[in-house]
Amino acid sequence: RGGWLELLISVTVLLGARWLRFGISRKTLIASVLAVAFAVLFFFVIPNPVSKRLAADDNGSAHSRVPLMHLALRVIAANPLLGVGANNFSSVMNQYAGSEFRSEWIYTVHNQFLLVGAETGIIGLIAYLSIYVDILRRAWRLWRSRDSMFAPLGLGIMAGICGFLAHMFVDIFSDGGLIALIWLFAALVRICECLYRTERMRSAPIQSREAMA
């Protein structure tokens, strides 16, 4: 379900940014409405594995995340600045779980932001978020450049990061492949930005000479 949420957010960012820049035609609007209607039917009405996962009873899987979030907030409140240490949440969580958690499933909190805040404190969480803010800022500048090659790359990276951030509210992003992909996005957007600046610097003198002529 988190993956479907991630996909929905990413597609929304892609289409929204494109529509804001180029507008939306009547055919595109009709096609979008039909696509949304089909998605609703497929995900919630027509019986299939996806609709079963989204609409059927999940045996408390979603609800179990709420107490874990409360537990993480309790850990953060007790260790606001530096946290309990990287990868230590599972080691100390029982110390903060009171009697109200006796009937709950106690595990590492399935919220990346709360997990980072609990383990590294507010300072670490701000540093962690600054990475994504920087990627989004650079990707947005590439999209605004309107360059035929770098602008679509910037928009794609921005949509992907927005999807990741949405997914992080309900899951743990500790898989090596996911972390590597995020750093790949960070490196790619930085390289594209440098290449775009280099191309502009090289083309500036030519444009100046053409203007003078």
mmCIF file of C-alpha atoms in Angstrom, residues 8-109:
data_model
loop_
_atom_site.group_PDB
_atom_site.id
_atom_site.type_symbol
_atom_site.label_atom_id
_atom_site.label_comp_id
_atom_site.label_asym_id
_atom_site.label_seq_id
_atom_site.Cartn_x
_atom_site.Cartn_y
_atom_site.Cartn_z
ATOM 1 C CA LEU A 8 0.214 7.992 -6.865
ATOM 2 C CA ILE A 9 2.199 10.909 -5.415
ATOM 3 C CA SER A 10 4.919 10.623 -8.057
ATOM 4 C CA VAL A 11 2.448 10.542 -10.952
ATOM 5 C CA THR A 12 0.531 13.476 -9.460
ATOM 6 C CA VAL A 13 3.723 15.545 -9.273
ATOM 7 C CA LEU A 14 4.650 14.657 -12.857
ATOM 8 C CA LEU A 15 1.251 15.502 -14.304
ATOM 9 C CA GLY A 16 0.684 18.532 -12.093
ATOM 10 C CA ALA A 17 3.989 20.166 -13.004
ATOM 11 C CA ARG A 18 3.441 19.501 -16.688
ATOM 12 C CA TRP A 19 -0.119 20.847 -16.639
ATOM 13 C CA LEU A 20 0.954 23.981 -14.793
ATOM 14 C CA ARG A 21 3.543 24.725 -17.459
ATOM 15 C CA PHE A 22 1.800 23.680 -20.653
ATOM 16 C CA GLY A 23 -1.836 23.794 -19.618
ATOM 17 C CA ILE A 24 -4.354 20.988 -20.077
ATOM 18 C CA SER A 25 -6.425 20.334 -23.170
ATOM 19 C CA ARG A 26 -9.947 18.983 -23.218
ATOM 20 C CA LYS A 27 -8.763 15.621 -24.566
ATOM 21 C CA THR A 28 -6.168 15.346 -21.826
ATOM 22 C CA LEU A 29 -8.754 16.226 -19.184
ATOM 23 C CA ILE A 30 -11.183 13.590 -20.463
ATOM 24 C CA ALA A 31 -8.414 10.994 -20.648
ATOM 25 C CA SER A 32 -7.346 11.830 -17.086
ATOM 26 C CA VAL A 33 -10.900 11.484 -15.755
ATOM 27 C CA LEU A 34 -11.277 8.125 -17.497
ATOM 28 C CA ALA A 35 -7.912 6.973 -16.118
ATOM 29 C CA VAL A 36 -8.919 7.943 -12.574
ATOM 30 C CA ALA A 37 -12.266 6.171 -12.950
ATOM 31 C CA PHE A 38 -10.542 3.035 -14.227
ATOM 32 C CA ALA A 39 -8.050 3.157 -11.368
ATOM 33 C CA VAL A 40 -10.843 3.441 -8.795
ATOM 34 C CA LEU A 41 -12.644 0.469 -10.349
ATOM 35 C CA PHE A 42 -9.472 -1.590 -10.544
ATOM 36 C CA PHE A 43 -8.214 -0.790 -7.054
ATOM 37 C CA PHE A 44 -11.477 -0.874 -5.089
ATOM 38 C CA VAL A 45 -14.295 -2.527 -7.070
ATOM 39 C CA ILE A 46 -13.031 -5.240 -9.429
ATOM 40 C CA PRO A 47 -11.763 -8.231 -7.396
ATOM 41 C CA ASN A 48 -8.011 -8.670 -7.842
ATOM 42 C CA PRO A 49 -4.948 -8.988 -5.574
ATOM 43 C CA VAL A 50 -4.396 -5.215 -5.509
ATOM 44 C CA SER A 51 -7.990 -4.335 -4.528
ATOM 45 C CA LYS A 52 -7.923 -7.092 -1.909
ATOM 46 C CA ARG A 53 -4.778 -5.623 -0.394
ATOM 47 C CA LEU A 54 -6.172 -2.081 -0.380
ATOM 48 C CA ALA A 55 -9.758 -2.682 0.712
ATOM 49 C CA ALA A 56 -9.797 -5.986 2.582
ATOM 50 C CA ASP A 57 -9.036 -6.548 6.254
ATOM 51 C CA ASP A 58 -5.291 -6.256 6.871
ATOM 52 C CA ASN A 59 -5.476 -7.949 10.280
ATOM 53 C CA GLY A 60 -4.502 -4.754 12.065
ATOM 54 C CA SER A 61 -1.350 -4.104 10.064
ATOM 55 C CA ALA A 62 -2.142 -0.422 9.472
ATOM 56 C CA HIS A 63 -3.469 0.172 12.986
ATOM 57 C CA SER A 64 -0.356 -1.369 14.546
ATOM 58 C CA ARG A 65 1.731 1.491 13.184
ATOM 59 C CA VAL A 66 -0.099 4.111 15.276
ATOM 60 C CA PRO A 67 1.100 2.911 18.713
ATOM 61 C CA LEU A 68 4.624 2.617 17.315
ATOM 62 C CA MET A 69 4.465 6.273 16.284
ATOM 63 C CA HIS A 70 3.368 7.228 19.801
ATOM 64 C CA LEU A 71 6.249 5.185 21.194
ATOM 65 C CA ALA A 72 8.707 6.958 18.876
ATOM 66 C CA LEU A 73 7.391 10.346 19.942
ATOM 67 C CA ARG A 74 7.928 9.319 23.554
ATOM 68 C CA VAL A 75 11.549 8.376 22.757
ATOM 69 C CA ILE A 76 12.079 11.709 20.996
ATOM 70 C CA ALA A 77 10.618 13.642 23.923
ATOM 71 C CA ALA A 78 13.059 11.920 26.282
ATOM 72 C CA ASN A 79 16.072 12.382 23.971
ATOM 73 C CA PRO A 80 15.291 15.482 21.894
ATOM 74 C CA LEU A 81 18.735 16.653 20.801
ATOM 75 C CA LEU A 82 20.921 13.633 20.060
ATOM 76 C CA GLY A 83 18.475 10.720 20.209
ATOM 77 C CA VAL A 84 19.295 7.230 21.466
ATOM 78 C CA GLY A 85 21.933 6.474 18.838
ATOM 79 C CA ALA A 86 21.827 5.061 15.330
ATOM 80 C CA ASN A 87 20.163 1.622 15.078
ATOM 81 C CA ASN A 88 19.355 1.670 18.805
ATOM 82 C CA PHE A 89 15.585 2.156 18.652
ATOM 83 C CA SER A 90 14.811 -1.554 18.866
ATOM 84 C CA SER A 91 17.251 -1.903 21.772
ATOM 85 C CA VAL A 92 15.690 0.801 23.966
ATOM 86 C CA MET A 93 12.041 0.818 22.871
ATOM 87 C CA ASN A 94 10.913 -1.508 25.674
ATOM 88 C CA GLN A 95 12.216 1.017 28.218
ATOM 89 C CA TYR A 96 9.690 3.582 26.949
ATOM 90 C CA ALA A 97 6.760 1.202 26.409
ATOM 91 C CA GLY A 98 4.397 1.572 29.354
ATOM 92 C CA SER A 99 1.501 -0.606 30.374
ATOM 93 C CA GLU A 100 -0.664 0.780 27.560
ATOM 94 C CA PHE A 101 1.561 -1.040 25.072
ATOM 95 C CA ARG A 102 1.105 -4.506 26.605
ATOM 96 C CA SER A 103 -1.470 -5.563 24.025
ATOM 97 C CA GLU A 104 0.282 -3.854 21.117
ATOM 98 C CA TRP A 105 2.812 -5.186 18.641
ATOM 99 C CA ILE A 106 6.109 -3.578 19.646
ATOM 100 C CA TYR A 107 8.615 -3.219 16.845
ATOM 101 C CA THR A 108 10.759 -0.583 15.177
ATOM 102 C CA VAL A 109 8.526 2.328 14.241
#
